[in-house]
Short mmCIF file of C-alpha atoms in Angstrom, two decimals:
data_model
loop_
_atom_site.label_atom_id
_atom_site.label_comp_id
_atom_site.label_asym_id
_atom_site.label_seq_id
_atom_site.Cartn_x
_atom_site.Cartn_y
_atom_site.Cartn_z
CA MET A 265 -20.57 29.71 0.09
CA TYR A 266 -22.26 26.46 1.14
CA THR A 267 -19.74 26.00 3.99
CA ALA A 268 -20.32 29.52 5.28
CA LEU A 269 -24.07 29.05 5.02
CA THR A 270 -23.91 25.79 6.97
CA LEU A 271 -21.82 27.43 9.69
CA PHE A 272 -24.25 30.33 9.98
CA VAL A 273 -27.19 27.97 10.33
CA PHE A 274 -25.34 25.88 12.91
CA ILE A 275 -24.57 28.95 15.02
CA GLY A 276 -28.17 30.11 14.80
CA LEU A 277 -29.71 26.77 15.66
CA THR A 278 -27.39 26.09 18.60
CA ALA A 279 -27.47 29.58 20.12
CA ASN A 280 -28.53 29.83 23.73
CA ALA A 281 -31.13 32.60 23.93
CA HIS A 282 -34.12 33.60 26.02
CA ALA A 283 -37.08 33.69 23.67
CA ASP A 284 -39.39 35.22 26.25
CA LEU A 285 -37.42 38.48 26.12
CA HIS A 286 -38.04 39.04 22.42
CA GLN A 287 -41.14 39.51 20.30
CA PRO A 288 -41.21 39.40 16.48
CA CYS A 289 -40.95 42.88 15.01
CA HIS A 290 -43.06 44.21 12.14
CA PRO A 291 -41.18 45.36 9.02
CA PRO A 292 -41.77 48.68 7.25
CA ASN A 293 -42.94 49.08 3.66
CA MET A 294 -40.14 47.95 1.38
CA THR A 295 -38.74 47.96 -2.13
CA GLY A 296 -35.69 45.89 -2.96
CA THR A 297 -34.04 43.02 -4.78
CA MET A 298 -34.56 39.36 -3.94
CA ILE A 299 -32.50 36.37 -5.02
CA VAL A 300 -33.75 32.82 -4.48
CA MET A 301 -31.27 29.93 -4.46
CA SER A 302 -31.22 26.25 -3.65
CA LEU A 303 -28.71 25.20 -1.00
CA LYS A 304 -26.67 23.62 -3.79
CA GLY A 305 -26.11 27.05 -5.31
CA GLU A 306 -28.68 26.90 -8.13
CA VAL A 307 -30.29 30.28 -8.80
CA LYS A 308 -34.06 29.86 -8.84
CA ALA A 309 -34.99 33.50 -9.40
CA LEU A 310 -33.66 37.02 -9.18
CA GLY A 311 -35.90 40.05 -9.29
CA THR A 312 -37.39 43.08 -7.59
CA PHE A 313 -40.03 43.16 -4.89
CA THR A 314 -42.46 45.71 -3.51
CA TYR A 315 -44.03 45.01 -0.12
CA ASP A 316 -46.89 46.81 1.61
CA SER A 317 -46.44 45.73 5.22
CA THR A 318 -49.71 47.33 6.35
CA GLY A 319 -51.90 45.90 3.60
CA ASN A 320 -49.84 42.68 3.55
CA LYS A 321 -49.38 42.79 -0.23
CA LEU A 322 -46.32 41.65 -2.18
CA ARG A 323 -45.28 41.99 -5.82
CA PHE A 324 -42.30 40.06 -7.17
CA LYS A 325 -41.06 40.42 -10.75
CA SER A 326 -38.11 38.35 -11.93
CA ASN A 327 -35.35 39.97 -13.95
CA ASP A 328 -35.10 37.71 -17.01
CA SER A 329 -32.18 39.63 -18.52
CA HIS A 330 -29.84 39.05 -15.58
CA PRO A 331 -27.10 36.50 -16.37
CA LEU A 332 -27.58 34.69 -13.04
CA ASN A 333 -31.29 34.13 -13.50
CA THR A 334 -31.98 30.59 -14.66
CA SER A 335 -35.64 30.45 -13.68
CA GLU A 336 -38.69 30.90 -15.81
CA HIS A 337 -40.28 34.33 -15.82
CA LEU A 338 -42.23 35.10 -12.64
CA ASP A 339 -44.55 38.01 -12.00
CA LEU A 340 -46.51 37.43 -8.78
CA LEU A 341 -48.97 39.69 -6.98
CA MET A 342 -49.86 38.36 -3.53
CA PHE A 343 -52.77 39.50 -1.35
CA PHE A 344 -52.06 37.55 1.82
CA ASP A 345 -54.97 38.88 3.90
CA GLU A 346 -57.43 38.03 1.11
CA GLY A 347 -55.87 34.62 0.52
CA VAL A 348 -55.46 35.08 -3.24
CA PHE A 349 -52.67 35.79 -5.70
CA TYR A 350 -52.20 36.53 -9.38
CA GLU A 351 -49.71 35.01 -11.82
CA ILE A 352 -49.23 37.71 -14.44
CA ASP A 353 -47.86 37.35 -17.96
CA SER A 354 -47.76 40.82 -19.46
CA LYS A 355 -45.98 39.60 -22.60
CA ASN A 356 -48.80 37.23 -23.52
CA HIS A 357 -51.45 39.46 -21.95
CA SER A 358 -52.69 36.70 -19.65
CA CYS A 359 -53.37 36.30 -15.95
CA GLU A 360 -54.38 33.57 -13.50
CA LYS A 361 -56.09 34.15 -10.15
CA LYS A 362 -55.47 31.45 -7.54
CA SER A 363 -56.10 30.68 -3.87
CA LEU A 364 -53.30 30.88 -1.29
CA GLN A 365 -53.10 27.85 0.99
CA SER A 366 -50.16 29.31 2.95
CA THR A 367 -49.40 32.97 3.71
CA LEU A 368 -45.80 32.36 4.83
CA HIS A 369 -43.34 34.58 2.97
CA PRO A 370 -39.74 35.82 3.42
CA LEU A 371 -40.48 39.46 4.31
CA GLU A 372 -42.44 39.06 7.55
CA ILE A 373 -41.54 37.27 10.79
CA PRO A 374 -44.40 34.92 11.70
CA SER A 375 -46.03 35.77 15.04
CA ASP A 376 -45.20 32.33 16.44
CA ALA A 377 -41.50 32.46 15.51
CA THR A 378 -38.94 31.72 18.25
CA PHE A 379 -36.01 34.07 18.86
CA LEU A 380 -32.64 32.30 18.67
CA ALA A 381 -29.86 34.85 18.94
CA ALA A 382 -28.41 38.21 17.96
CA LEU A 383 -25.44 37.73 15.63
CA ASN A 384 -22.84 39.99 14.03
CA PRO A 385 -21.89 38.74 10.55
CA GLY A 386 -18.64 40.47 9.64
CA SER A 387 -17.09 42.55 12.43
CA ALA A 388 -18.82 43.90 15.51
CA THR A 389 -15.88 46.20 16.38
CA VAL A 390 -14.79 47.72 13.05
CA GLU A 391 -17.13 50.48 11.89
CA GLY A 392 -18.84 49.72 8.61
CA GLU A 393 -17.60 46.12 8.51
CA GLY A 394 -20.53 44.28 10.01
CA ILE A 395 -24.25 44.18 10.62
CA LYS A 396 -26.14 43.05 13.69
CA VAL A 397 -29.08 40.76 13.02
CA ASN A 398 -31.66 38.90 15.06
CA VAL A 399 -32.23 35.27 14.07
CA TRP A 400 -35.69 33.72 14.33
CA ARG A 401 -36.81 30.14 13.81
CA GLY A 402 -40.13 28.38 13.33
CA TYR A 403 -42.00 25.61 11.59
CA MET A 404 -43.98 25.83 8.38
CA PRO A 405 -47.69 25.19 9.06
CA GLY A 406 -48.80 21.59 8.78
CA THR A 407 -45.32 20.20 8.10
CA LYS A 408 -42.10 19.22 9.86
CA ASP A 409 -40.19 21.70 7.67
CA TYR A 410 -38.75 24.75 9.35
CA TYR A 411 -37.15 28.12 8.61
CA SER A 412 -34.41 30.35 9.99
CA MET A 413 -34.82 34.09 9.38
CA SER A 414 -32.34 36.94 9.90
CA VAL A 415 -33.49 40.55 10.25
CA THR A 416 -31.71 43.79 11.06
CA MET A 417 -32.36 45.78 14.24
CA GLY A 418 -34.69 47.93 12.12
CA CYS A 419 -36.64 44.78 11.11
CA LEU A 420 -35.41 44.65 7.52
CA PRO A 421 -35.30 40.97 6.44
CA VAL A 422 -31.78 40.08 5.27
CA SER A 423 -32.21 36.38 4.54
CA ILE A 424 -34.41 33.40 5.28
CA LEU A 425 -33.63 29.71 4.92
CA TYR A 426 -36.46 27.26 4.34
CA PHE A 427 -35.44 23.73 5.25
CA SER A 428 -37.44 21.00 3.56
CA GLU A 429 -36.55 17.52 2.38
CA SER A 430 -37.69 18.27 -1.16
CA SER A 431 -36.45 21.81 -1.92
CA PRO A 432 -34.45 23.70 0.74
CA LEU A 433 -34.27 27.34 -0.36
CA LEU A 434 -32.41 30.51 0.57
CA PHE A 435 -34.05 33.92 0.05
CA SER A 436 -31.63 36.86 0.22
CA ASN A 437 -32.74 40.50 0.12
CA MET A 438 -30.54 43.35 -1.07
CA ASP A 439 -30.70 47.10 -1.74
CA ILE A 440 -33.75 47.43 0.51
CA GLU A 441 -35.40 50.83 0.84
CA SER A 442 -38.07 51.53 3.44
CA GLU A 443 -40.67 52.82 1.02
CA ILE A 444 -43.00 51.79 -1.77
CA LYS A 445 -41.55 53.42 -4.87
CA ASP A 446 -44.35 52.44 -7.26
CA PRO A 447 -47.73 51.88 -5.54
CA ASP A 448 -49.30 50.88 -8.86
CA LEU A 449 -47.36 47.61 -8.72
CA LEU A 450 -49.64 46.53 -5.87
CA LEU A 451 -52.85 47.14 -7.83
CA VAL A 452 -54.55 44.37 -9.79
CA PRO A 453 -53.53 44.88 -13.46
CA SER A 454 -56.27 45.43 -16.01
CA ILE A 455 -55.49 42.07 -17.66
CA CYS A 456 -56.40 40.37 -14.35
CA GLU A 457 -59.61 42.23 -13.56
CA GLY A 458 -62.72 40.09 -13.56
CA HIS A 459 -60.86 36.81 -13.68
CA PRO A 460 -62.57 33.99 -11.75
CA LEU A 461 -60.75 32.18 -8.98
CA GLU A 462 -59.28 28.99 -10.38
CA GLU A 463 -59.92 25.69 -8.64
CA THR A 464 -56.97 24.29 -6.71
CA PRO A 465 -56.14 20.68 -7.68
CA GLU A 466 -56.32 18.23 -4.79
CA GLY A 467 -52.97 17.96 -3.04
CA THR A 468 -51.68 21.28 -4.42
CA VAL A 469 -50.42 23.94 -2.01
CA HIS A 470 -50.19 27.45 -3.42
CA SER A 471 -47.87 29.85 -1.60
CA PHE A 472 -45.16 32.36 -2.38
CA LEU A 473 -42.59 29.75 -1.36
CA ASN A 474 -44.03 27.02 -3.58
CA GLU A 475 -43.72 29.20 -6.66
CA PHE A 476 -39.94 28.67 -6.52
CA MET A 477 -39.90 24.94 -5.89
#
């Protein structure tokens, strides 16, 4: 898997494309499954997500019962436009409200991303044996770290690689449906209502990405 991943990245990063002919697309509302892995193959998290692309809200709940999931339980509700998020623990009936220092996440192509190439993983000639994706690349704000993101022609995000010296991560999305199946998942739970915004320790960067590092 690591070899195939490296080859895919190499093709994407060395592709000769004309960025001025392409503009980042905007994804639809989505429900699906997300798996987060290190580039060494360690599973960081596996769970379901609900994304409101208009309101820019994201809920991710890890599936603790899945045999591949080796991470701690995560239940995150992100309000990117408001710059806040909630860490929810329904089992212990607790909640923390925190500030977002970065709004980068794996379901939306940043507006300053650069188009690299259109690729066909699988087969481009055999029906049902391939998928055409656009590959985008950009830098994470305030760092030298960068990402490579693959989306379908309908702007569904298939995968995104975050390259950093400390924790390079791969986010893969599966079983995506272009709808919000349960809108209540994007509402602030009652156990979080009225909670004050916690202070962010100096040097700490809160983001969706950092929750998996």
